[in-house]
Amino acid sequence: MKPPFVITVDGPAASGKGTIASRLAADHGVQMLDSGLLYRAVGGLLAAEGKDLDDVEAATAVAEGLTVEQLSNPAFRTRAAGELASRVAVHVPVRNALFRLQKSFCLRPEGAVLDGRDMGTVICPEAPAKLFVTARPEVRAERRWKQLTGQGEPVTLEDILEDIRKRDERDGGRAASPMRQADDAVLLDTSEMTIDHAADAARRIVEAARARWERS
Ligand code: CDP
């Protein structure tokens, strides 16, 4: 039996993947999973408990007890929460605790869009449409800087570029589900694209995948 029409959108911070994923979800009338928010919430809740980010047992307990209601906290969208997320995301038991919830999106009969780092490689390797969205670090830093200053966070562009470099290294270099392009994912480099241009390019890639899936 063919799998549901699931779209995975992976890539590094501020590559445009979040916006692209939500537009694709709207196009297809399906739910989107922002998996980064799960890791942000685990990191944020663990820090709020005053626990060490390397306390794997405590981090796993937070991940196991995570509820959907907890995800709406705006504190999880901050720069600091992104850093906390990538620190707890290296722990295998934390990733395992979040697996089932993520996999359930991948099994929805109506399809779904999954946004993250390992959606196409680990969570939903069977997805019929996969994108790996990237951009040069300097371009991503500028986008993230605009987003955070727009939210009222007083950050400098240099600090954000440093965060992005550090996070790329940690996410790509970790042993557990490192960020990487799935063999069957289409690479979309958005460095020279506006977000509308990037979303259109993503739409065309997904339409081609959808036509193949319908014929299969
Ligand atoms: O929005 P941004 O790309 O900055 O971050 P995010 O997607 O919210 O993810 C925050 C962090 O969570 C990443 O840097 C990863 O370390 C981790 N993450 C992960 O390990 N696996 C995922 N599927 C999603 C996020």
PDB file of C-alpha atoms and ligand atoms in Angstrom:
ATOM      1  CA  MET A   1       0.000   0.000   0.000  1.00  0.00           C
ATOM      2  CA  LYS A   2       1.342   3.443  -0.798  1.00  0.00           C
ATOM      3  CA  PRO A   3       2.183   5.762   2.104  1.00  0.00           C
ATOM      4  CA  PRO A   4       0.117   8.920   2.750  1.00  0.00           C
ATOM      5  CA  PHE A   5       1.257  12.029   0.869  1.00  0.00           C
ATOM      6  CA  VAL A   6       3.619  13.421   3.503  1.00  0.00           C
ATOM      7  CA  ILE A   7       6.014  16.281   2.767  1.00  0.00           C
ATOM      8  CA  THR A   8       9.215  16.591   4.804  1.00  0.00           C
ATOM      9  CA  VAL A   9      11.055  19.905   4.975  1.00  0.00           C
ATOM     10  CA  ASP A  10      14.467  19.718   6.642  1.00  0.00           C
ATOM     11  CA  GLY A  11      17.322  22.173   6.856  1.00  0.00           C
ATOM     12  CA  PRO A  12      19.339  24.501   9.071  1.00  0.00           C
ATOM     13  CA  ALA A  13      18.128  27.471  11.133  1.00  0.00           C
ATOM     14  CA  ALA A  14      16.567  30.392   9.260  1.00  0.00           C
ATOM     15  CA  SER A  15      16.811  28.705   5.866  1.00  0.00           C
ATOM     16  CA  GLY A  16      13.150  29.523   5.167  1.00  0.00           C
ATOM     17  CA  LYS A  17      11.926  26.003   5.908  1.00  0.00           C
ATOM     18  CA  GLY A  18       9.324  27.047   8.500  1.00  0.00           C
ATOM     19  CA  THR A  19       7.587  29.480   6.156  1.00  0.00           C
ATOM     20  CA  ILE A  20       7.833  27.082   3.235  1.00  0.00           C
ATOM     21  CA  ALA A  21       6.432  24.232   5.341  1.00  0.00           C
ATOM     22  CA  SER A  22       3.463  26.268   6.553  1.00  0.00           C
ATOM     23  CA  ARG A  23       2.614  27.451   3.023  1.00  0.00           C
ATOM     24  CA  LEU A  24       2.775  23.884   1.724  1.00  0.00           C
ATOM     25  CA  ALA A  25       0.500  22.742   4.566  1.00  0.00           C
ATOM     26  CA  ALA A  26      -2.016  25.472   3.668  1.00  0.00           C
ATOM     27  CA  ASP A  27      -1.857  24.524  -0.053  1.00  0.00           C
ATOM     28  CA  HIS A  28      -2.585  20.901   0.717  1.00  0.00           C
ATOM     29  CA  GLY A  29      -5.047  21.558   3.552  1.00  0.00           C
ATOM     30  CA  VAL A  30      -3.088  19.376   5.997  1.00  0.00           C
ATOM     31  CA  GLN A  31      -1.536  19.789   9.453  1.00  0.00           C
ATOM     32  CA  MET A  32       2.061  20.856   9.882  1.00  0.00           C
ATOM     33  CA  LEU A  33       4.414  19.660  12.603  1.00  0.00           C
ATOM     34  CA  ASP A  34       7.096  22.132  13.714  1.00  0.00           C
ATOM     35  CA  SER A  35       9.358  19.527  15.325  1.00  0.00           C
ATOM     36  CA  GLY A  36      11.890  22.169  16.415  1.00  0.00           C
ATOM     37  CA  LEU A  37       9.271  23.494  18.800  1.00  0.00           C
ATOM     38  CA  LEU A  38       9.279  20.155  20.650  1.00  0.00           C
ATOM     39  CA  TYR A  39      13.014  20.420  21.288  1.00  0.00           C
ATOM     40  CA  ARG A  40      12.660  24.119  22.159  1.00  0.00           C
ATOM     41  CA  ALA A  41       9.993  23.233  24.726  1.00  0.00           C
ATOM     42  CA  VAL A  42      12.062  20.431  26.263  1.00  0.00           C
ATOM     43  CA  GLY A  43      15.093  22.736  26.564  1.00  0.00           C
ATOM     44  CA  GLY A  44      13.010  25.615  27.909  1.00  0.00           C
ATOM     45  CA  LEU A  45      11.112  23.544  30.478  1.00  0.00           C
ATOM     46  CA  LEU A  46      14.280  21.820  31.654  1.00  0.00           C
ATOM     47  CA  ALA A  47      16.051  25.158  32.129  1.00  0.00           C
ATOM     48  CA  ALA A  48      12.997  26.505  33.992  1.00  0.00           C
ATOM     49  CA  GLU A  49      13.295  23.555  36.387  1.00  0.00           C
ATOM     50  CA  GLY A  50      16.878  24.670  37.027  1.00  0.00           C
ATOM     51  CA  LYS A  51      18.235  21.388  35.647  1.00  0.00           C
ATOM     52  CA  ASP A  52      21.466  20.872  33.744  1.00  0.00           C
ATOM     53  CA  LEU A  53      20.992  20.523  29.982  1.00  0.00           C
ATOM     54  CA  ASP A  54      23.242  17.467  30.069  1.00  0.00           C
ATOM     55  CA  ASP A  55      21.056  15.758  32.668  1.00  0.00           C
ATOM     56  CA  VAL A  56      19.745  13.160  30.229  1.00  0.00           C
ATOM     57  CA  GLU A  57      17.372  11.557  32.703  1.00  0.00           C
ATOM     58  CA  ALA A  58      15.679  14.861  33.604  1.00  0.00           C
ATOM     59  CA  ALA A  59      15.535  15.940  29.946  1.00  0.00           C
ATOM     60  CA  THR A  60      13.965  12.623  28.969  1.00  0.00           C
ATOM     61  CA  ALA A  61      11.353  12.947  31.723  1.00  0.00           C
ATOM     62  CA  VAL A  62      10.414  16.398  30.384  1.00  0.00           C
ATOM     63  CA  ALA A  63      10.197  15.041  26.830  1.00  0.00           C
ATOM     64  CA  GLU A  64       8.033  12.112  27.953  1.00  0.00           C
ATOM     65  CA  GLY A  65       5.639  14.420  29.810  1.00  0.00           C
ATOM     66  CA  LEU A  66       5.400  17.095  27.114  1.00  0.00           C
ATOM     67  CA  THR A  67       1.841  18.170  26.293  1.00  0.00           C
ATOM     68  CA  VAL A  68       0.521  20.079  23.283  1.00  0.00           C
ATOM     69  CA  GLU A  69      -0.740  22.885  25.585  1.00  0.00           C
ATOM     70  CA  GLN A  70       2.823  23.566  26.763  1.00  0.00           C
ATOM     71  CA  LEU A  71       3.992  24.300  23.225  1.00  0.00           C
ATOM     72  CA  SER A  72       2.211  27.634  22.868  1.00  0.00           C
ATOM     73  CA  ASN A  73       4.557  29.476  25.266  1.00  0.00           C
ATOM     74  CA  PRO A  74       6.131  32.372  23.267  1.00  0.00           C
ATOM     75  CA  ALA A  75       9.334  31.988  25.327  1.00  0.00           C
ATOM     76  CA  PHE A  76      10.107  28.918  23.213  1.00  0.00           C
ATOM     77  CA  ARG A  77      10.416  31.114  20.098  1.00  0.00           C
ATOM     78  CA  THR A  78      13.346  33.145  21.449  1.00  0.00           C
ATOM     79  CA  ARG A  79      17.016  32.995  20.506  1.00  0.00           C
ATOM     80  CA  ALA A  80      17.882  31.450  23.900  1.00  0.00           C
ATOM     81  CA  ALA A  81      15.342  28.651  23.397  1.00  0.00           C
ATOM     82  CA  GLY A  82      16.924  27.757  20.037  1.00  0.00           C
ATOM     83  CA  GLU A  83      20.246  27.241  21.778  1.00  0.00           C
ATOM     84  CA  LEU A  84      18.662  25.189  24.602  1.00  0.00           C
ATOM     85  CA  ALA A  85      16.870  23.075  21.984  1.00  0.00           C
ATOM     86  CA  SER A  86      20.033  22.121  20.161  1.00  0.00           C
ATOM     87  CA  ARG A  87      21.702  21.214  23.484  1.00  0.00           C
ATOM     88  CA  VAL A  88      18.956  18.750  24.510  1.00  0.00           C
ATOM     89  CA  ALA A  89      18.529  17.474  20.930  1.00  0.00           C
ATOM     90  CA  VAL A  90      21.868  15.618  21.126  1.00  0.00           C
ATOM     91  CA  HIS A  91      20.475  13.130  23.681  1.00  0.00           C
ATOM     92  CA  VAL A  92      19.229   9.877  22.130  1.00  0.00           C
ATOM     93  CA  PRO A  93      16.630   9.135  24.885  1.00  0.00           C
ATOM     94  CA  VAL A  94      15.144  12.627  24.398  1.00  0.00           C
ATOM     95  CA  ARG A  95      14.850  12.020  20.656  1.00  0.00           C
ATOM     96  CA  ASN A  96      13.325   8.597  21.304  1.00  0.00           C
ATOM     97  CA  ALA A  97      10.766  10.102  23.705  1.00  0.00           C
ATOM     98  CA  LEU A  98       9.630  12.539  20.997  1.00  0.00           C
ATOM     99  CA  PHE A  99       9.587   9.941  18.232  1.00  0.00           C
ATOM    100  CA  ARG A 100       6.057   8.591  18.592  1.00  0.00           C
ATOM    101  CA  LEU A 101       4.340  11.978  18.468  1.00  0.00           C
ATOM    102  CA  GLN A 102       6.302  12.917  15.344  1.00  0.00           C
ATOM    103  CA  LYS A 103       5.704   9.560  13.671  1.00  0.00           C
ATOM    104  CA  SER A 104       1.948   9.927  14.206  1.00  0.00           C
ATOM    105  CA  PHE A 105       2.006  12.933  11.841  1.00  0.00           C
ATOM    106  CA  CYS A 106       3.754  10.847   9.262  1.00  0.00           C
ATOM    107  CA  LEU A 107       0.979   8.230   9.416  1.00  0.00           C
ATOM    108  CA  ARG A 108      -2.005  10.577   9.012  1.00  0.00           C
ATOM    109  CA  PRO A 109      -4.080   9.209   6.116  1.00  0.00           C
ATOM    110  CA  GLU A 110      -4.741  12.722   4.761  1.00  0.00           C
ATOM    111  CA  GLY A 111      -1.000  13.539   4.761  1.00  0.00           C
ATOM    112  CA  ALA A 112       0.968  16.191   6.649  1.00  0.00           C
ATOM    113  CA  VAL A 113       3.947  18.508   6.402  1.00  0.00           C
ATOM    114  CA  LEU A 114       6.837  17.859   8.802  1.00  0.00           C
ATOM    115  CA  ASP A 115       9.441  20.567   9.453  1.00  0.00           C
ATOM    116  CA  GLY A 116      12.753  19.762  11.160  1.00  0.00           C
ATOM    117  CA  ARG A 117      16.252  18.365  10.859  1.00  0.00           C
ATOM    118  CA  ASP A 118      15.655  14.604  10.548  1.00  0.00           C
ATOM    119  CA  MET A 119      12.126  14.360   9.150  1.00  0.00           C
ATOM    120  CA  GLY A 120      13.157  12.856   5.815  1.00  0.00           C
ATOM    121  CA  THR A 121      15.951  10.680   7.225  1.00  0.00           C
ATOM    122  CA  VAL A 122      14.639   9.302  10.544  1.00  0.00           C
ATOM    123  CA  ILE A 123      11.027  10.228  11.305  1.00  0.00           C
ATOM    124  CA  CYS A 124       9.455   9.683   7.909  1.00  0.00           C
ATOM    125  CA  PRO A 125      11.953   8.128   5.492  1.00  0.00           C
ATOM    126  CA  GLU A 126       8.999   6.777   3.456  1.00  0.00           C
ATOM    127  CA  ALA A 127       7.634  10.291   2.713  1.00  0.00           C
ATOM    128  CA  PRO A 128       6.899  10.731  -1.008  1.00  0.00           C
ATOM    129  CA  ALA A 129       8.022  14.397  -1.078  1.00  0.00           C
ATOM    130  CA  LYS A 130      11.213  15.610   0.580  1.00  0.00           C
ATOM    131  CA  LEU A 131      12.918  18.976   0.569  1.00  0.00           C
ATOM    132  CA  PHE A 132      16.189  20.059   2.097  1.00  0.00           C
ATOM    133  CA  VAL A 133      16.117  23.838   2.373  1.00  0.00           C
ATOM    134  CA  THR A 134      19.312  25.754   2.952  1.00  0.00           C
ATOM    135  CA  ALA A 135      21.010  29.133   2.456  1.00  0.00           C
ATOM    136  CA  ARG A 136      24.423  30.661   3.139  1.00  0.00           C
ATOM    137  CA  PRO A 137      25.039  31.294   6.881  1.00  0.00           C
ATOM    138  CA  GLU A 138      25.356  35.085   6.361  1.00  0.00           C
ATOM    139  CA  VAL A 139      21.980  35.213   4.613  1.00  0.00           C
ATOM    140  CA  ARG A 140      20.345  33.094   7.305  1.00  0.00           C
ATOM    141  CA  ALA A 141      21.846  35.241  10.057  1.00  0.00           C
ATOM    142  CA  GLU A 142      20.373  38.373   8.526  1.00  0.00           C
ATOM    143  CA  ARG A 143      16.926  36.781   8.248  1.00  0.00           C
ATOM    144  CA  ARG A 144      17.002  35.542  11.829  1.00  0.00           C
ATOM    145  CA  TRP A 145      18.273  38.929  13.061  1.00  0.00           C
ATOM    146  CA  LYS A 146      15.363  40.704  11.353  1.00  0.00           C
ATOM    147  CA  GLN A 147      12.895  38.206  12.812  1.00  0.00           C
ATOM    148  CA  LEU A 148      14.226  38.481  16.385  1.00  0.00           C
ATOM    149  CA  THR A 149      14.600  42.272  16.403  1.00  0.00           C
ATOM    150  CA  GLY A 150      11.042  42.404  14.998  1.00  0.00           C
ATOM    151  CA  GLN A 151       9.939  40.393  18.066  1.00  0.00           C
ATOM    152  CA  GLY A 152      11.707  42.965  20.271  1.00  0.00           C
ATOM    153  CA  GLU A 153      14.840  40.944  21.078  1.00  0.00           C
ATOM    154  CA  PRO A 154      17.917  43.202  21.307  1.00  0.00           C
ATOM    155  CA  VAL A 155      20.486  41.104  19.397  1.00  0.00           C
ATOM    156  CA  THR A 156      23.364  41.944  17.074  1.00  0.00           C
ATOM    157  CA  LEU A 157      23.874  40.444  13.634  1.00  0.00           C
ATOM    158  CA  GLU A 158      27.335  39.200  14.672  1.00  0.00           C
ATOM    159  CA  ASP A 159      25.904  37.294  17.640  1.00  0.00           C
ATOM    160  CA  ILE A 160      23.278  35.679  15.452  1.00  0.00           C
ATOM    161  CA  LEU A 161      25.837  34.617  12.847  1.00  0.00           C
ATOM    162  CA  GLU A 162      27.890  33.060  15.634  1.00  0.00           C
ATOM    163  CA  ASP A 163      24.762  31.222  16.969  1.00  0.00           C
ATOM    164  CA  ILE A 164      23.959  29.918  13.513  1.00  0.00           C
ATOM    165  CA  ARG A 165      27.492  28.631  12.904  1.00  0.00           C
ATOM    166  CA  LYS A 166      27.579  26.934  16.297  1.00  0.00           C
ATOM    167  CA  ARG A 167      24.153  25.380  15.820  1.00  0.00           C
ATOM    168  CA  ASP A 168      24.967  24.139  12.270  1.00  0.00           C
ATOM    169  CA  GLU A 169      28.045  22.450  13.676  1.00  0.00           C
ATOM    170  CA  ARG A 170      26.230  20.879  16.643  1.00  0.00           C
ATOM    171  CA  ASP A 171      23.189  19.747  14.623  1.00  0.00           C
ATOM    172  CA  GLY A 172      25.237  18.389  11.730  1.00  0.00           C
ATOM    173  CA  GLY A 173      28.001  16.861  13.855  1.00  0.00           C
ATOM    174  CA  ARG A 174      26.014  15.028  16.534  1.00  0.00           C
ATOM    175  CA  ALA A 175      25.894  11.234  16.559  1.00  0.00           C
ATOM    176  CA  ALA A 176      22.106  11.026  17.106  1.00  0.00           C
ATOM    177  CA  SER A 177      20.084  11.738  13.946  1.00  0.00           C
ATOM    178  CA  PRO A 178      22.424  14.436  12.607  1.00  0.00           C
ATOM    179  CA  MET A 179      20.947  17.010  10.269  1.00  0.00           C
ATOM    180  CA  ARG A 180      21.542  15.768   6.747  1.00  0.00           C
ATOM    181  CA  GLN A 181      19.878  15.782   3.353  1.00  0.00           C
ATOM    182  CA  ALA A 182      18.053  12.497   2.683  1.00  0.00           C
ATOM    183  CA  ASP A 183      19.309  10.745  -0.456  1.00  0.00           C
ATOM    184  CA  ASP A 184      15.938  11.288  -2.138  1.00  0.00           C
ATOM    185  CA  ALA A 185      15.396  14.886  -0.941  1.00  0.00           C
ATOM    186  CA  VAL A 186      15.516  17.801  -3.374  1.00  0.00           C
ATOM    187  CA  LEU A 187      17.969  20.533  -2.360  1.00  0.00           C
ATOM    188  CA  LEU A 188      16.585  24.065  -2.390  1.00  0.00           C
ATOM    189  CA  ASP A 189      19.158  26.816  -1.793  1.00  0.00           C
ATOM    190  CA  THR A 190      17.232  29.978  -0.962  1.00  0.00           C
ATOM    191  CA  SER A 191      20.277  32.291  -0.595  1.00  0.00           C
ATOM    192  CA  GLU A 192      19.339  34.383  -3.617  1.00  0.00           C
ATOM    193  CA  MET A 193      15.564  34.006  -3.311  1.00  0.00           C
ATOM    194  CA  THR A 194      12.829  36.019  -1.684  1.00  0.00           C
ATOM    195  CA  ILE A 195      10.570  33.934   0.541  1.00  0.00           C
ATOM    196  CA  ASP A 196       7.807  34.045  -2.121  1.00  0.00           C
ATOM    197  CA  HIS A 197      10.220  32.845  -4.779  1.00  0.00           C
ATOM    198  CA  ALA A 198      11.452  30.065  -2.460  1.00  0.00           C
ATOM    199  CA  ALA A 199       7.898  28.988  -1.611  1.00  0.00           C
ATOM    200  CA  ASP A 200       7.027  28.834  -5.336  1.00  0.00           C
ATOM    201  CA  ALA A 201      10.099  26.729  -6.057  1.00  0.00           C
ATOM    202  CA  ALA A 202       9.126  24.390  -3.186  1.00  0.00           C
ATOM    203  CA  ARG A 203       5.583  24.163  -4.537  1.00  0.00           C
ATOM    204  CA  ARG A 204       6.843  23.058  -7.964  1.00  0.00           C
ATOM    205  CA  ILE A 205       9.086  20.381  -6.429  1.00  0.00           C
ATOM    206  CA  VAL A 206       6.171  19.083  -4.364  1.00  0.00           C
ATOM    207  CA  GLU A 207       3.785  19.110  -7.344  1.00  0.00           C
ATOM    208  CA  ALA A 208       6.203  16.909  -9.292  1.00  0.00           C
ATOM    209  CA  ALA A 209       6.458  14.522  -6.319  1.00  0.00           C
ATOM    210  CA  ARG A 210       2.656  14.494  -5.992  1.00  0.00           C
ATOM    211  CA  ALA A 211       2.247  13.534  -9.669  1.00  0.00           C
ATOM    212  CA  ARG A 212       4.705  10.640  -9.189  1.00  0.00           C
ATOM    213  CA  TRP A 213       2.902   9.563  -5.994  1.00  0.00           C
ATOM    214  CA  GLU A 214      -0.481   9.611  -7.752  1.00  0.00           C
ATOM    215  CA  ARG A 215       0.846   7.392 -10.550  1.00  0.00           C
ATOM    216  CA  SER A 216       2.443   4.943  -8.080  1.00  0.00           C
TER     217      SER A 216
HETATM  218  O1  CDP B   1      13.843  27.781  13.790  1.00  0.00           O
HETATM  219  P1  CDP B   1      15.204  27.165  13.847  1.00  0.00           P
HETATM  220  O2  CDP B   1      15.575  26.499  12.582  1.00  0.00           O
HETATM  221  O3  CDP B   1      16.232  28.071  14.430  1.00  0.00           O
HETATM  222  O4  CDP B   1      15.168  26.045  14.935  1.00  0.00           O
HETATM  223  P2  CDP B   1      14.132  24.903  15.166  1.00  0.00           P
HETATM  224  O5  CDP B   1      13.713  24.255  13.902  1.00  0.00           O
HETATM  225  O6  CDP B   1      13.082  25.420  16.079  1.00  0.00           O
HETATM  226  O7  CDP B   1      15.057  23.851  15.959  1.00  0.00           O
HETATM  227  C1  CDP B   1      15.764  24.202  17.130  1.00  0.00           C
HETATM  228  C2  CDP B   1      16.808  23.119  17.390  1.00  0.00           C
HETATM  229  O8  CDP B   1      16.134  21.905  17.688  1.00  0.00           O
HETATM  230  C3  CDP B   1      17.728  22.778  16.241  1.00  0.00           C
HETATM  231  O9  CDP B   1      18.895  23.577  16.204  1.00  0.00           O
HETATM  232  C4  CDP B   1      18.063  21.309  16.499  1.00  0.00           C
HETATM  233  O10 CDP B   1      19.137  21.169  17.378  1.00  0.00           O
HETATM  234  C5  CDP B   1      16.842  20.783  17.196  1.00  0.00           C
HETATM  235  N1  CDP B   1      15.994  19.988  16.302  1.00  0.00           N
HETATM  236  C6  CDP B   1      16.333  18.665  16.089  1.00  0.00           C
HETATM  237  O11 CDP B   1      17.342  18.204  16.590  1.00  0.00           O
HETATM  238  N2  CDP B   1      15.535  17.868  15.323  1.00  0.00           N
HETATM  239  C7  CDP B   1      14.451  18.361  14.750  1.00  0.00           C
HETATM  240  N3  CDP B   1      13.689  17.560  14.034  1.00  0.00           N
HETATM  241  C8  CDP B   1      14.096  19.716  14.913  1.00  0.00           C
HETATM  242  C9  CDP B   1      14.901  20.530  15.691  1.00  0.00           C
END
